[in-house]
Coordinates of C-alpha atoms in Angstrom, one line a residue:
M1 CA -112.7 223.8 75.4
E2 CA -109.3 225.4 74.3
D3 CA -108.3 225.0 78.2
V4 CA -109.5 221.6 78.9
M5 CA -107.6 220.4 75.6
F6 CA -104.5 222.2 76.5
Q7 CA -104.7 220.6 79.8
R8 CA -105.1 217.3 78.4
C9 CA -102.2 217.7 75.9
N10 CA -100.1 219.1 78.7
N11 CA -100.8 216.1 81.0
Q12 CA -100.2 213.7 77.8
R13 CA -96.8 215.5 77.3
E14 CA -95.8 215.0 81.0
K15 CA -96.6 211.7 81.0
E16 CA -94.9 210.6 77.8
Y17 CA -91.7 212.6 78.7
L18 CA -91.6 210.8 81.9
Q19 CA -92.2 207.4 80.3
F20 CA -89.6 208.1 77.8
H21 CA -87.1 209.7 80.2
N22 CA -87.3 206.6 82.9
A23 CA -87.0 204.1 79.7
F24 CA -84.3 205.8 78.1
G25 CA -82.6 206.6 81.4
V26 CA -82.6 202.9 82.5
R27 CA -81.0 201.9 79.0
V28 CA -78.4 205.0 79.5
L29 CA -77.4 203.4 82.9
L30 CA -76.8 199.8 81.6
T31 CA -74.9 201.2 78.6
L32 CA -72.6 203.1 81.0
A33 CA -72.5 200.1 83.6
L34 CA -71.2 197.9 80.5
I35 CA -68.6 200.5 79.5
V36 CA -67.2 200.7 82.9
V37 CA -67.0 196.9 83.1
I38 CA -65.4 196.7 79.7
G39 CA -63.0 199.8 80.6
G40 CA -62.2 198.1 84.0
M41 CA -61.2 195.0 82.5
W42 CA -58.9 196.5 80.0
L43 CA -57.6 198.8 82.5
S44 CA -56.9 196.1 85.1
G45 CA -55.1 193.7 82.4
A46 CA -57.8 191.0 82.8
V47 CA -57.9 188.0 80.6
Y48 CA -58.8 188.7 76.8
A49 CA -58.0 186.5 73.8
G50 CA -56.0 187.7 71.2
T51 CA -52.2 186.9 69.8
V52 CA -49.1 187.3 70.8
S53 CA -45.5 187.6 69.5
L54 CA -42.7 185.5 71.0
P55 CA -39.6 187.5 71.9
Q56 CA -36.2 186.4 71.0
T57 CA -34.3 184.5 73.8
G58 CA -31.4 186.9 74.0
Q59 CA -28.8 184.5 72.8
V60 CA -26.7 186.2 70.2
T61 CA -23.6 183.6 70.0
S62 CA -24.1 180.7 67.3
Y63 CA -22.6 176.9 67.9
A64 CA -23.8 175.3 65.1
E65 CA -25.5 176.6 61.4
G66 CA -29.5 176.8 62.3
D67 CA -29.2 177.5 65.9
D68 CA -31.0 180.0 68.1
G69 CA -28.2 182.1 67.9
D70 CA -27.6 182.1 64.1
L71 CA -31.1 182.5 63.6
R72 CA -32.5 184.9 66.6
K73 CA -36.0 184.2 65.8
G74 CA -38.9 186.3 67.4
V75 CA -39.3 189.9 68.4
A76 CA -35.9 191.6 68.8
W77 CA -35.5 193.0 72.5
P78 CA -36.2 197.1 72.8
D79 CA -32.9 198.9 73.8
P80 CA -32.8 199.4 76.9
R81 CA -35.0 196.6 77.6
L82 CA -35.2 197.3 81.3
K83 CA -36.1 200.6 83.1
D84 CA -35.2 201.8 86.6
N85 CA -38.1 203.6 87.6
G86 CA -36.2 205.4 90.2
D87 CA -38.8 204.1 92.8
K88 CA -37.5 200.8 93.7
T89 CA -39.3 199.3 90.7
V90 CA -38.2 198.2 87.4
T91 CA -40.4 198.2 84.4
D92 CA -39.6 195.2 81.5
I93 CA -40.4 197.6 78.5
L94 CA -40.5 194.3 76.4
T95 CA -43.4 192.7 78.4
G96 CA -44.9 195.6 79.9
L97 CA -44.7 194.0 83.4
M98 CA -43.2 196.1 86.5
W99 CA -41.0 194.0 89.1
T100 CA -39.7 195.0 92.2
K101 CA -36.1 196.2 92.1
D102 CA -35.1 194.3 94.8
A103 CA -35.4 190.2 93.9
G104 CA -34.0 189.3 97.4
T105 CA -37.6 188.9 98.9
P106 CA -36.7 191.9 101.4
T107 CA -38.2 192.1 105.0
L108 CA -40.4 195.2 105.3
G109 CA -40.6 197.2 108.4
D110 CA -38.3 197.4 111.6
T111 CA -36.6 193.8 112.1
S112 CA -35.8 195.0 115.5
T113 CA -39.6 195.2 116.7
T114 CA -42.4 193.4 115.0
A115 CA -41.7 193.1 110.8
I116 CA -44.5 194.6 108.7
C117 CA -43.8 191.5 106.1
T118 CA -41.3 189.0 106.9
G119 CA -38.9 188.1 103.6
G120 CA -36.4 185.4 102.9
A121 CA -37.0 181.8 101.6
M122 CA -40.2 180.9 101.9
G123 CA -43.0 177.8 101.3
W124 CA -45.4 178.2 98.6
H125 CA -48.3 179.1 100.9
A126 CA -46.2 181.8 102.6
A127 CA -45.3 183.2 99.2
F128 CA -49.1 184.5 98.8
D129 CA -49.2 185.8 102.5
Y130 CA -46.0 187.7 101.9
V131 CA -47.5 189.6 98.9
A132 CA -50.8 190.1 100.6
C133 CA -48.6 191.8 103.3
L134 CA -47.0 193.8 100.9
N135 CA -50.4 195.0 99.1
N136 CA -52.0 195.8 102.7
A137 CA -48.8 198.0 103.3
K138 CA -49.0 199.5 99.8
Y139 CA -45.5 198.5 99.2
L140 CA -43.6 201.1 97.1
G141 CA -47.0 203.0 96.8
Y142 CA -48.8 200.1 95.1
S143 CA -51.5 197.5 96.3
D144 CA -51.8 195.2 93.2
W145 CA -48.5 193.0 93.8
R146 CA -48.8 189.4 93.0
L147 CA -46.9 186.2 92.8
P148 CA -46.1 185.9 88.8
N149 CA -47.5 183.0 87.2
I150 CA -44.8 180.6 85.3
N151 CA -44.9 182.4 82.3
E152 CA -44.7 185.8 83.8
L153 CA -41.5 184.8 85.8
R154 CA -40.0 182.8 82.9
S155 CA -40.1 186.3 80.8
L156 CA -37.3 187.3 83.0
S157 CA -35.1 184.6 82.3
T158 CA -32.7 184.8 79.2
S159 CA -30.0 183.0 77.5
K160 CA -27.5 185.5 79.5
G161 CA -28.2 184.5 82.7
S162 CA -28.9 186.1 86.1
S163 CA -26.0 188.2 85.8
W164 CA -27.5 190.3 83.0
L165 CA -30.4 191.1 85.2
G166 CA -28.4 192.1 87.9
S167 CA -26.2 194.4 85.6
H168 CA -29.4 195.9 84.1
G169 CA -31.3 197.5 87.1
F170 CA -32.1 194.8 89.5
I171 CA -30.3 194.0 92.7
N172 CA -30.1 191.0 95.0
V173 CA -30.9 188.6 92.1
D174 CA -30.4 185.1 94.2
N175 CA -28.4 182.7 92.3
S176 CA -28.3 180.0 94.9
T177 CA -32.0 179.1 94.9
D178 CA -35.1 179.3 92.7
Y179 CA -38.1 181.4 92.6
W180 CA -41.6 180.4 93.0
S181 CA -44.3 180.9 90.6
S182 CA -48.3 180.8 91.2
S183 CA -48.5 178.2 89.0
T184 CA -49.3 174.6 90.2
Y185 CA -47.5 171.4 88.5
A186 CA -50.4 169.5 87.0
Y187 CA -48.6 166.3 86.9
N188 CA -48.5 166.4 90.8
P189 CA -50.7 169.3 92.1
S190 CA -48.8 169.1 95.5
N191 CA -46.1 170.8 93.8
A192 CA -45.8 174.3 92.2
W193 CA -43.5 175.5 89.4
L194 CA -40.4 177.1 90.1
I195 CA -37.6 179.2 87.9
N196 CA -33.9 179.3 88.5
M197 CA -32.6 182.8 87.2
Y198 CA -28.9 181.4 87.6
Y199 CA -29.4 179.0 84.3
D200 CA -31.6 180.7 82.1
G201 CA -34.6 179.6 83.6
R202 CA -34.8 176.1 84.1
C203 CA -38.4 175.1 85.2
S204 CA -38.8 172.6 87.8
A205 CA -41.4 171.6 90.4
Q206 CA -41.1 171.2 94.6
D207 CA -43.5 170.4 97.0
K208 CA -45.6 173.3 98.4
S209 CA -45.8 172.2 101.8
S210 CA -42.3 170.6 102.5
S211 CA -40.5 172.5 105.1
N212 CA -37.3 172.1 102.9
S213 CA -38.8 173.8 100.0
N214 CA -38.0 177.2 100.8
Y215 CA -37.4 179.6 97.9
R216 CA -37.4 183.3 96.9
V217 CA -40.7 185.7 96.0
W218 CA -40.4 188.2 93.3
P219 CA -43.5 190.2 93.2
V220 CA -44.8 191.6 89.9
R221 CA -47.7 194.0 89.0
T222 CA -49.2 195.5 85.9
G223 CA -49.1 193.8 82.2
Q224 CA -50.9 193.2 79.2
I225 CA -50.8 196.7 77.8
N226 CA -47.6 198.7 76.3
A227 CA -45.8 195.2 75.5
F228 CA -42.9 196.0 72.9
G229 CA -43.9 194.2 69.4
N230 CA -47.0 192.5 70.5
A231 CA -44.7 190.7 73.3
L232 CA -47.3 190.0 75.5
I233 CA -47.3 187.3 78.2
W234 CA -49.9 184.6 77.3
S235 CA -51.9 182.7 80.1
T236 CA -50.5 179.2 81.4
G237 CA -54.0 177.1 80.5
Q238 CA -54.2 176.7 84.3
T239 CA -57.9 177.1 85.3
T240 CA -58.0 175.0 88.6
I241 CA -57.7 177.3 91.7
Y242 CA -55.5 175.9 94.6
T243 CA -55.2 178.9 96.7
T244 CA -56.5 182.6 96.4
G245 CA -54.2 184.8 94.1
D246 CA -52.8 181.8 92.5
D247 CA -52.6 181.3 88.6
G248 CA -56.0 179.6 88.1
D249 CA -57.4 182.1 90.3
L250 CA -56.1 184.9 88.6
K251 CA -55.4 183.6 85.1
N252 CA -53.2 186.5 84.0
G253 CA -52.1 186.8 80.5
V254 CA -53.5 186.7 76.9
A255 CA -56.2 184.1 76.8
W256 CA -56.0 181.5 74.1
P257 CA -58.1 182.0 70.9
E258 CA -60.6 179.2 70.3
P259 CA -59.6 177.0 68.9
R260 CA -56.2 177.3 69.8
F261 CA -54.6 175.3 66.7
K262 CA -55.7 174.8 63.0
D263 CA -55.1 171.7 61.2
N264 CA -54.1 173.3 57.7
G265 CA -55.1 169.6 55.7
D266 CA -51.5 169.7 54.6
Q267 CA -49.8 167.9 57.6
T268 CA -48.9 171.2 59.3
V269 CA -50.5 172.8 62.3
T270 CA -51.0 176.4 62.8
D271 CA -51.0 177.7 66.6
S272 CA -53.3 180.8 66.4
L273 CA -51.9 182.2 69.6
T274 CA -48.1 182.4 68.2
S275 CA -48.8 182.2 64.5
L276 CA -46.1 179.4 64.6
V277 CA -46.6 176.6 62.0
W278 CA -45.6 173.3 63.3
T279 CA -45.6 169.7 61.6
K280 CA -48.6 167.7 62.7
A281 CA -46.1 164.5 63.2
A282 CA -44.4 165.0 66.3
D283 CA -42.3 162.1 66.4
T284 CA -39.4 163.0 64.2
P285 CA -40.6 160.7 61.2
L286 CA -38.9 159.3 58.3
A287 CA -39.6 161.6 55.6
G288 CA -37.5 160.7 52.5
T289 CA -33.7 160.5 53.0
C290 CA -34.0 162.1 56.3
L291 CA -34.3 159.2 59.1
G292 CA -36.4 159.8 62.0
G293 CA -36.0 158.8 65.5
K294 CA -34.4 160.5 68.4
K295 CA -31.4 162.4 68.0
L296 CA -28.2 164.2 69.6
W297 CA -28.5 168.1 69.4
Q298 CA -26.6 168.3 66.4
G299 CA -28.3 165.2 64.6
A300 CA -31.5 167.5 65.5
L301 CA -30.0 170.5 63.7
D302 CA -29.0 168.0 60.7
Y303 CA -32.4 166.5 60.4
V304 CA -34.1 169.8 60.0
A305 CA -31.4 170.7 57.3
C306 CA -32.4 167.8 55.6
L307 CA -36.2 168.6 55.5
N308 CA -35.5 171.7 53.9
K309 CA -33.1 170.2 51.4
T310 CA -36.0 167.8 50.3
N311 CA -38.4 170.6 50.6
Y312 CA -40.7 168.7 53.1
L313 CA -44.3 169.4 52.7
G314 CA -43.6 171.9 50.2
R315 CA -41.5 174.4 52.4
N316 CA -37.7 174.6 52.9
D317 CA -37.8 177.0 55.9
W318 CA -38.0 174.6 58.8
R319 CA -36.1 175.3 61.7
L320 CA -35.5 173.6 65.3
P321 CA -37.3 175.9 67.5
N322 CA -35.8 178.0 70.2
I323 CA -36.7 177.3 73.8
N324 CA -39.4 180.2 74.0
E325 CA -41.0 178.7 70.6
L326 CA -40.9 175.2 72.3
V327 CA -42.2 176.0 75.7
S328 CA -45.2 178.0 74.0
L329 CA -46.8 174.6 73.2
V330 CA -47.2 173.7 77.0
D331 CA -50.7 173.8 78.6
R332 CA -49.7 174.4 82.5
G333 CA -53.1 172.7 83.5
R334 CA -52.3 169.4 81.6
Y335 CA -50.2 166.5 81.7
K336 CA -49.4 163.3 79.4
P337 CA -49.2 165.6 77.2
S338 CA -48.9 168.9 78.3
I339 CA -50.5 170.1 75.3
P340 CA -53.8 171.9 75.1
T341 CA -56.6 169.8 74.9
G342 CA -58.3 169.2 71.6
H343 CA -55.1 169.5 69.6
P344 CA -54.6 168.3 66.3
F345 CA -51.0 166.7 66.5
A346 CA -50.2 163.2 66.0
N347 CA -47.8 161.1 67.9
V348 CA -46.8 163.6 70.8
Q349 CA -43.9 161.6 72.7
S350 CA -43.8 161.4 76.1
D351 CA -39.7 162.1 76.2
A352 CA -38.3 165.4 75.8
Y353 CA -37.7 167.5 72.6
W354 CA -34.6 169.5 71.7
S355 CA -34.6 173.2 71.3
S356 CA -32.1 175.4 69.4
T357 CA -31.0 177.2 72.3
T358 CA -27.8 176.7 74.0
Q359 CA -27.5 176.7 77.9
S360 CA -25.3 179.7 78.7
G361 CA -24.9 179.5 82.8
P362 CA -22.3 181.1 84.7
A363 CA -18.9 181.6 83.1
F364 CA -16.9 179.4 85.2
D365 CA -19.5 176.4 84.7
Y366 CA -17.9 173.3 82.9
S367 CA -21.4 172.7 81.0
R368 CA -21.5 176.3 79.8
D369 CA -21.9 176.3 76.2
R370 CA -21.9 172.2 75.9
E371 CA -25.4 172.0 77.1
A372 CA -28.7 172.9 75.2
E373 CA -32.1 173.0 76.3
A374 CA -34.9 170.5 76.3
V375 CA -38.7 170.5 77.3
S376 CA -40.9 167.4 78.2
M377 CA -44.0 167.5 76.7
N378 CA -45.2 164.8 79.2
S379 CA -44.9 167.2 81.9
G380 CA -44.1 170.5 80.7
D381 CA -40.6 170.4 82.6
S382 CA -37.3 171.7 80.9
W383 CA -34.0 171.4 81.5
S384 CA -30.3 171.4 79.9
V385 CA -28.8 168.6 78.3
F386 CA -25.0 167.7 77.1
K387 CA -25.6 168.1 73.2
H388 CA -23.5 165.1 72.7
F389 CA -25.2 162.9 75.4
G390 CA -28.7 163.3 75.5
S391 CA -31.2 161.9 72.7
Y392 CA -34.1 163.5 72.2
Y393 CA -36.9 164.2 69.4
V394 CA -37.4 166.9 66.9
W395 CA -40.5 169.1 66.4
P396 CA -39.6 171.1 63.3
V397 CA -41.4 174.7 63.1
R398 CA -41.5 177.7 60.7
G399 CA -43.3 181.3 60.5
G400 CA -43.5 183.4 63.3
T401 CA -41.9 186.9 63.9
A402 CA -38.6 187.3 61.9
S403 CA -35.4 188.4 63.5
T404 CA -34.9 192.0 63.5
P405 CA -31.8 192.6 65.9
T406 CA -31.7 196.0 67.7
P407 CA -28.6 197.9 67.1
T408 CA -26.8 196.3 70.1
S409 CA -23.9 194.3 70.2
T410 CA -23.7 191.5 67.5
P411 CA -20.5 189.7 67.8
T412 CA -19.0 187.2 65.3
P413 CA -20.3 183.8 66.3
T414 CA -17.8 181.6 68.3
S415 CA -16.6 178.4 66.3
T416 CA -18.5 175.2 67.4
P417 CA -17.1 174.0 70.9
T418 CA -14.8 171.2 70.8
P419 CA -16.9 168.3 71.6
T420 CA -16.5 166.7 75.0
P421 CA -16.1 162.8 75.8
S422 CA -19.2 161.2 75.6
P423 CA -19.9 160.6 79.2
T424 CA -21.3 157.3 80.5
S425 CA -23.2 158.6 83.2
V426 CA -25.1 161.9 83.9
P427 CA -22.6 164.7 83.1
T428 CA -19.8 164.6 86.4
P429 CA -17.0 166.3 84.1
T430 CA -14.1 164.5 83.5
P431 CA -11.0 167.1 84.0
T432 CA -9.2 165.4 80.7
P433 CA -10.6 167.5 78.0
T434 CA -10.4 171.1 79.7
P435 CA -8.2 172.5 82.6
S436 CA -10.5 173.2 85.4
S437 CA -8.9 176.3 86.0
T438 CA -10.0 178.1 82.7
P439 CA -13.0 177.0 80.7
T440 CA -12.9 177.2 76.9
P441 CA -13.1 180.7 76.6
T442 CA -16.4 182.1 75.4
P443 CA -16.2 185.7 75.5
T444 CA -19.1 187.8 76.6
P445 CA -20.3 189.8 73.8
T446 CA -19.1 193.4 74.1
S447 CA -21.7 196.2 73.6
A448 CA -21.6 198.5 71.0
P449 CA -20.9 201.9 71.9
T450 CA -23.2 204.0 73.6
P451 CA -24.5 207.3 72.0
T452 CA -22.5 210.4 73.1
P453 CA -24.0 212.0 76.0
G454 CA -25.6 215.3 75.1
S455 CA -26.6 214.4 71.7
Q456 CA -30.4 214.6 72.0
V457 CA -32.7 214.9 69.3
Q458 CA -36.9 215.8 69.8
L459 CA -39.8 213.7 69.3
T460 CA -43.3 215.7 68.1
V461 CA -46.0 213.5 68.2
T462 CA -49.3 215.5 66.6
K463 CA -52.8 214.4 67.3
Q464 CA -55.1 214.6 64.3
G465 CA -59.0 214.1 63.3
A466 CA -62.4 214.3 64.6
G467 CA -61.8 212.0 67.4
D468 CA -59.6 212.3 70.5
G469 CA -57.4 210.3 72.6
T470 CA -54.2 210.2 74.7
V471 CA -50.6 208.9 73.6
T472 CA -48.1 207.7 75.9
A473 CA -44.4 206.6 75.0
V474 CA -42.0 204.3 76.4
P475 CA -39.3 205.0 77.3
G476 CA -39.8 208.6 78.4
T477 CA -42.8 211.0 79.0
L478 CA -44.3 213.1 76.4
S479 CA -45.2 216.8 77.7
C480 CA -48.5 217.9 75.9
S481 CA -49.8 221.1 75.0
G482 CA -53.0 220.9 73.2
K483 CA -52.9 218.6 70.2
T484 CA -49.0 218.5 70.2
C485 CA -46.9 216.5 72.5
T486 CA -43.0 216.4 72.5
A487 CA -40.3 214.6 74.5
P488 CA -36.4 214.8 74.2
Y489 CA -34.5 211.7 73.6
D490 CA -30.7 210.4 73.4
K491 CA -29.8 209.8 69.6
D492 CA -30.7 206.3 68.4
T493 CA -33.2 205.8 71.4
S494 CA -36.1 203.1 70.1
V495 CA -39.4 204.7 71.6
T496 CA -42.8 202.9 71.4
L497 CA -45.8 204.8 71.0
T498 CA -49.2 203.7 72.5
A499 CA -52.5 205.5 71.5
S500 CA -55.8 205.1 73.6
P501 CA -58.6 206.7 71.9
V502 CA -61.6 208.0 74.4
L503 CA -65.0 206.6 74.3
G504 CA -66.6 206.8 70.7
S505 CA -63.0 207.4 68.9
T506 CA -60.8 205.0 67.2
V507 CA -57.4 205.0 66.0
K508 CA -57.4 205.5 62.4
A509 CA -53.5 205.7 61.3
W510 CA -50.3 206.5 62.2
T511 CA -47.7 208.7 60.0
G512 CA -44.1 209.0 60.4
C513 CA -43.4 205.8 62.4
D514 CA -40.2 203.4 61.3
L515 CA -42.4 200.4 62.6
N516 CA -46.2 199.9 62.8
I517 CA -46.5 197.2 65.5
G518 CA -50.6 197.3 65.7
A519 CA -53.4 199.6 65.5
N520 CA -52.6 201.4 68.6
Q521 CA -48.7 201.2 68.7
C522 CA -46.0 202.2 66.7
M523 CA -42.1 202.6 67.0
V524 CA -39.8 205.0 66.3
K525 CA -35.8 205.2 66.0
M526 CA -34.9 208.5 67.1
T527 CA -31.8 209.0 64.7
A528 CA -32.8 212.6 64.1
D529 CA -35.7 214.7 65.1
K530 CA -38.9 213.0 64.2
S531 CA -42.4 214.1 64.1
V532 CA -45.2 211.6 64.1
A533 CA -48.9 211.9 63.7
I534 CA -51.7 209.9 65.0
E535 CA -55.2 210.3 63.7
F536 CA -58.3 209.7 66.2
D537 CA -61.5 209.0 64.2
G538 CA -64.9 209.6 65.8
G539 CA -66.4 212.6 64.6
G540 CA -68.7 214.5 67.2
S541 CA -69.1 210.9 68.9
G542 CA -65.6 211.2 70.2
R543 CA -66.3 213.5 73.2
K544 CA -65.0 212.4 76.7
V545 CA -67.1 210.5 79.1
R546 CA -68.2 213.5 81.4
H547 CA -69.8 214.9 78.3
L548 CA -71.9 212.0 77.7
G549 CA -74.9 212.9 80.1
W550 CA -75.0 216.4 78.5
A551 CA -75.0 215.0 75.0
L552 CA -77.9 212.3 76.0
E553 CA -79.9 215.1 77.6
Q554 CA -79.8 217.2 74.3
R555 CA -80.7 214.1 72.5
L556 CA -83.5 213.3 74.7
D557 CA -84.8 216.9 74.5
K558 CA -84.8 216.8 70.7
V559 CA -86.9 213.4 70.8
Y560 CA -89.3 214.8 73.5
F561 CA -90.4 217.8 71.4
S562 CA -90.5 215.9 68.3
K563 CA -93.2 213.7 70.0
S564 CA -95.3 216.6 71.5
R565 CA -95.4 218.3 68.1
V566 CA -99.0 217.5 67.6
C567 CA -100.1 219.1 70.7
D568 CA -98.3 222.2 70.2
N569 CA -99.9 222.9 66.9
I570 CA -103.4 222.8 68.7

């Protein structure tokens, strides 16, 4: 009888074990599959919803009180901003994007026979073929190059012009032509967006298929992680796919929050993507003694100053937006207006709006410093116009990232340029105001003295807590032994640290940082030897993925034996 009971219990035990093991195994596999998918999306830089902090434009010279060079709103650039990786690639530390060092769309291969990838100026569709060819050839060791979208491409344009790019790591930046983006011009989908690096990033559009539309290609890869001060690139808003690998196909960038805009109920609207607060009325309205309507550039600045004096909508910190702030409103998937659908703004105008950013341009250009940048909310185009000629609307803004300039050069602002005579037609400069040989001098800011070579300090990063993870540094490479990582730096280098917890762990806290950028990032200014600690929380669940199967098997055995205890006691 005991043998029969033992056999019956044994059979029951095996049956329960197999049933439980199979069911639990399926759940484990599904969970692991989900982890892989989520992890893959994170590592690949797939679109995710979040917020961004807009960077400064790079303008440091002020031409009027309250302009871009005066306020310098946005995330201050890291110093250095561009890092030559020594492998013919350059990483933009500000955005986390990696670019080809050669911006001249080079031909890859032996031109005496058959080139692998033919470079030079080309049409829009050929630009995608060129990038696909680079990926097939694993150009510079990578196979994930892409044609940048308009926001990614525009992130390279600065108020310092293309000469700054050429002197900070890139080569063959073409000043004679534009660069293709992967973004289609919603106003006319037969066209695509271009950027001109010569004049601090003017956005225009050209026919995708015209034989005369031949422009350069500047491949990019990575992004969405390791951006400095959360200066991530946001998605353009384009969702329609016009060709494989284009903006609508890849949708690179931080996805917009839903809803994107919040009506605050006090005649202001908050952009949840950038945290900027805009006036709800977008038509430069009459506000008390502040006369509304279209303005010249100086009149736009005066209008905002008047709003602040009268405490407009209960605030006195309104400003004329810089070009980065103004462009952040544009939805590249829409037109008339080119503002995200469902926005709560009132009276958005089809005409252009002034920015507070002065067009820098090349040193010999007559229009240098005499033009300011403007954006059309009808189509999303941007251009520069003579400050004393163009008459546009004003869209006041407040909030956002405060200016914290990095310790590079901060020259004394030059005086407001002498007004040029008001032209009667589109600017063809008359020779009267300024001799053609030498424009009104606007000296290029001289950089601050670089740290004395050899004056190095050490950064020490210690991992603490029950969890686990890795820490990376930009710039530089951490050398780790156990839970302690070190790296030498030149004195006064700004270092951004990024913590990546393993499965089951989380970042609990940083200590010793000069600036906490976010939960996973902090910045250290290496004025001396510095020690930073990162605490990973997670307890026993902070094991690496390779131990997960063992842990689940142990848990499974415990559950199994507890279920079979009745039979064991017979």
